[in-house]
Coordinates of N, CA and C in Angstrom, one line a residue:
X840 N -4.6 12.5 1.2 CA -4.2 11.2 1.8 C -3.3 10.5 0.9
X841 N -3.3 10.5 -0.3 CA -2.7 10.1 -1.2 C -1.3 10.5 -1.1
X842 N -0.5 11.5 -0.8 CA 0.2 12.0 -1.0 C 1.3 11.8 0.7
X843 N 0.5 11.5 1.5 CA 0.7 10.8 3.0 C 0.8 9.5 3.1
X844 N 0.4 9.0 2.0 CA 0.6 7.3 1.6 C 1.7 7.4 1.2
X845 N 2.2 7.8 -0.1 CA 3.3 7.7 -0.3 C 4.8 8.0 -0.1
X846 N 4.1 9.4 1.3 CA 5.7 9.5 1.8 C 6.0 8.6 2.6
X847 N 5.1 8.1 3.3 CA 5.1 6.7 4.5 C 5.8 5.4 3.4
X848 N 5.3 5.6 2.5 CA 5.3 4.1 1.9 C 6.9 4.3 1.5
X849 N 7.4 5.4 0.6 CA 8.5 5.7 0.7 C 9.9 5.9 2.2
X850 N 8.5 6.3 3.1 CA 9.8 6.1 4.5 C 10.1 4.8 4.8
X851 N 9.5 3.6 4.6 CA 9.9 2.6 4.6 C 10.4 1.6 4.2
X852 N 11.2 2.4 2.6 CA 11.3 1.3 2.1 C 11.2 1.1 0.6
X853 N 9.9 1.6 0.2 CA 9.5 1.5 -0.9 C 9.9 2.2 -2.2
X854 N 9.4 1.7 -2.9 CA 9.6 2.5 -4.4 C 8.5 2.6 -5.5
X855 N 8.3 3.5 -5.7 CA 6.9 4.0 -6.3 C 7.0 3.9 -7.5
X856 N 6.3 3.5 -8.7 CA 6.6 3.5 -10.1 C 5.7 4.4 -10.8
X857 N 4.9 5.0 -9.8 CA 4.3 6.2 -11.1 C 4.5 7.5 -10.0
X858 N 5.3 8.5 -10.6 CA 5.8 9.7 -10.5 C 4.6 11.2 -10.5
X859 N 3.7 10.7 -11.0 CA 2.6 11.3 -10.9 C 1.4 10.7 -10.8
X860 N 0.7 11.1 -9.8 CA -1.0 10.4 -9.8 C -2.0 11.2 -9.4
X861 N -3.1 11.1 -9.0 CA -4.3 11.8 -8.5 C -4.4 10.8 -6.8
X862 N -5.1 9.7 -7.0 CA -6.0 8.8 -5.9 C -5.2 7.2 -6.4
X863 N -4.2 7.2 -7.3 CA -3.8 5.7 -7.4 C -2.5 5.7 -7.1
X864 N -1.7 5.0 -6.3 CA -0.1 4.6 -6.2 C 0.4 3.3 -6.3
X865 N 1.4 3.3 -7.2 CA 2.0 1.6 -7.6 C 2.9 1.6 -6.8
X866 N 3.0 0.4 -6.2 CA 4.5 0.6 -5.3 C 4.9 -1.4 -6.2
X867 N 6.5 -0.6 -5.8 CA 6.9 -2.4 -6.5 C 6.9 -2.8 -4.9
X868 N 6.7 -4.5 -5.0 CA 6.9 -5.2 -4.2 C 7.9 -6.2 -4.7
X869 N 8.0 -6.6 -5.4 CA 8.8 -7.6 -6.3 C 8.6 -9.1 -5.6
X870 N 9.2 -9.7 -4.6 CA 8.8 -10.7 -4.2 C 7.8 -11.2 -2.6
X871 N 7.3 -9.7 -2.5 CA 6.7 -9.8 -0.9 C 5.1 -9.9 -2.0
X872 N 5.0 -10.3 -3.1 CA 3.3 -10.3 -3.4 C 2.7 -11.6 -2.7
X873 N 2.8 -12.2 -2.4 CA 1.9 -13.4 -1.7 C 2.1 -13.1 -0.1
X874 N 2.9 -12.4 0.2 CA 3.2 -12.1 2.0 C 2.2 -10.6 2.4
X875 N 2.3 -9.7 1.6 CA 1.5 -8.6 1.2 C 0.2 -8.9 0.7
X876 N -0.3 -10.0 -0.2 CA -1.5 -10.5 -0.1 C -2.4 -11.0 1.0
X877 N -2.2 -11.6 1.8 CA -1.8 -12.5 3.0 C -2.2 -11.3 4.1
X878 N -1.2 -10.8 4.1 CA -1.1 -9.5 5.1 C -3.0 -8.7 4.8
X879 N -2.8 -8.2 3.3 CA -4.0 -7.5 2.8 C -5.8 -8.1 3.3
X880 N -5.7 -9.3 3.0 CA -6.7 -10.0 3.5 C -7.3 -9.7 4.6
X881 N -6.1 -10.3 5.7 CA -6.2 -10.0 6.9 C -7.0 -8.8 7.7
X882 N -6.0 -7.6 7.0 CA -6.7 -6.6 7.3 C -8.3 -6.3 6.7
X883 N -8.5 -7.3 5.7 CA -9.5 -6.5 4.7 C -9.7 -5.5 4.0
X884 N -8.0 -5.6 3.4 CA -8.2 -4.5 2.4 C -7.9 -4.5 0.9
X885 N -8.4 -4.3 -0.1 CA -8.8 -4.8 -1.0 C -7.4 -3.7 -2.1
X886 N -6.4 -4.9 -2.6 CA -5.4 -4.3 -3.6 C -5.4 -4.9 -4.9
X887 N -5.0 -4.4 -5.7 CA -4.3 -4.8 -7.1 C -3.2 -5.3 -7.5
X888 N -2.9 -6.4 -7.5 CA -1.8 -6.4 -8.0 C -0.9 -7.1 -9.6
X889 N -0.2 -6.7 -9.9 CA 0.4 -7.0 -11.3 C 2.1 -7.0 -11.0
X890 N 2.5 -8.5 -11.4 CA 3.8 -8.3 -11.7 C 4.6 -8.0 -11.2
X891 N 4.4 -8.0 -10.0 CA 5.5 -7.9 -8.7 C 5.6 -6.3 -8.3
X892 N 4.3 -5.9 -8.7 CA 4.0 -4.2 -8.6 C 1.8 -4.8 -7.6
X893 N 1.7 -3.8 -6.7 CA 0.9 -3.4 -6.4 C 0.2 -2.6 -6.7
X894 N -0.9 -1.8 -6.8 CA -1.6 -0.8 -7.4 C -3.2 -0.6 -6.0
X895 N -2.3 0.5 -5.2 CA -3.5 1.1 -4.2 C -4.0 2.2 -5.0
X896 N -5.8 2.2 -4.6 CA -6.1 3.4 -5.3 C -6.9 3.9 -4.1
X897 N -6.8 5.2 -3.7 CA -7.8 5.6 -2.4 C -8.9 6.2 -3.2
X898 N -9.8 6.5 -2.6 CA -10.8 7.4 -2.9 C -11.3 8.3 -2.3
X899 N -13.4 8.7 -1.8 CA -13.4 9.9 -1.5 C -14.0 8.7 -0.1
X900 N -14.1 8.1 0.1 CA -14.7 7.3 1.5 C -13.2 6.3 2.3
X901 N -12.0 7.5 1.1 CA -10.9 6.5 2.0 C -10.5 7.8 3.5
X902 N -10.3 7.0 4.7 CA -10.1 7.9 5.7 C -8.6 8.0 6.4
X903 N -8.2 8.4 6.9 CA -7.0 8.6 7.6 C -6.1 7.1 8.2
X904 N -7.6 6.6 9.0 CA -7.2 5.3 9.9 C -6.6 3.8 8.3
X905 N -7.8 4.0 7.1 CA -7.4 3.3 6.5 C -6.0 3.2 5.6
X906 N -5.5 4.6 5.4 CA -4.3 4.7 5.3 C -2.7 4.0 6.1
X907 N -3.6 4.6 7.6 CA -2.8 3.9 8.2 C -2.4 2.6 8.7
X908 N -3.9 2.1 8.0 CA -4.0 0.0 7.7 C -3.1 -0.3 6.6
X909 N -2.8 0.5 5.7 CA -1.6 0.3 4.7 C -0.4 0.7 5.0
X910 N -0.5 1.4 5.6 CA 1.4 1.7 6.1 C 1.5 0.4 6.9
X911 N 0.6 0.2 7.9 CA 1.2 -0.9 8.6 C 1.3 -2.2 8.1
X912 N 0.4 -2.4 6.8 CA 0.8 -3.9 6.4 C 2.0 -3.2 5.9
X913 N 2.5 -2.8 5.1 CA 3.3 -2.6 4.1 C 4.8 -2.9 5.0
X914 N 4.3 -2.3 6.6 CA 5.4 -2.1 7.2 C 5.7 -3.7 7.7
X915 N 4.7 -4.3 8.2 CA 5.3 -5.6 8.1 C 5.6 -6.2 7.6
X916 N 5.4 -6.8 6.6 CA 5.5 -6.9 5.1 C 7.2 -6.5 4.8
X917 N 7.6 -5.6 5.3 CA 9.2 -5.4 5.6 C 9.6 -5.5 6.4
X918 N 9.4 -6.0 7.5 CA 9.7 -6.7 8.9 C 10.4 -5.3 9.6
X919 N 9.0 -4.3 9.5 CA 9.4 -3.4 10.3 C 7.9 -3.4 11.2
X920 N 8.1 -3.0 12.4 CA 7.1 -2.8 13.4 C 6.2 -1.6 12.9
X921 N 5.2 -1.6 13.8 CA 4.0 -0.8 13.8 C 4.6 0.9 13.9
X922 N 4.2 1.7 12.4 CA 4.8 3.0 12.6 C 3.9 3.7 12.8

């Protein structure tokens, strides 16, 4: 799942700051962190953030649909529609 997060997160936009991971991915946001917070809530989904960088970590109770609650904020969050 991890690895489906980040090609999505990369199809729209994004830029990943760690090159290798297991279950954690940084993505920069640089100035969308309070619109991406905002967004996160909403959905109920619980992120990290530092510094104008985000920090999602999935785990073993993360499922497909929840992935796809992060592409879609992410995607709004870029003023792109539901992908």
């Amino acid at each position: 799942l991890t690895a489906s997060l980040e090609a999505s997160l990369k199809k729209i936009g994004y830029t990943l700051t760690n090159s290798v991971y297991f279950d954690t991915l940084t993505v920069k946001i640089d100035s969308k962190v309070e619109l991406i917070q905002e967004l996160a809530e909403q959905l109920h989904i619980n992120l990290r953030y530092e510094e104008g960088k985000v920090i999602i970590s999935l785990d073993e109770t993360t499922e497909l649909r929840d992935v796809r609650d992060i592409v879609t904020l992410f995607s709004k969050a870029n003023g792109i529609g539901i992908v």
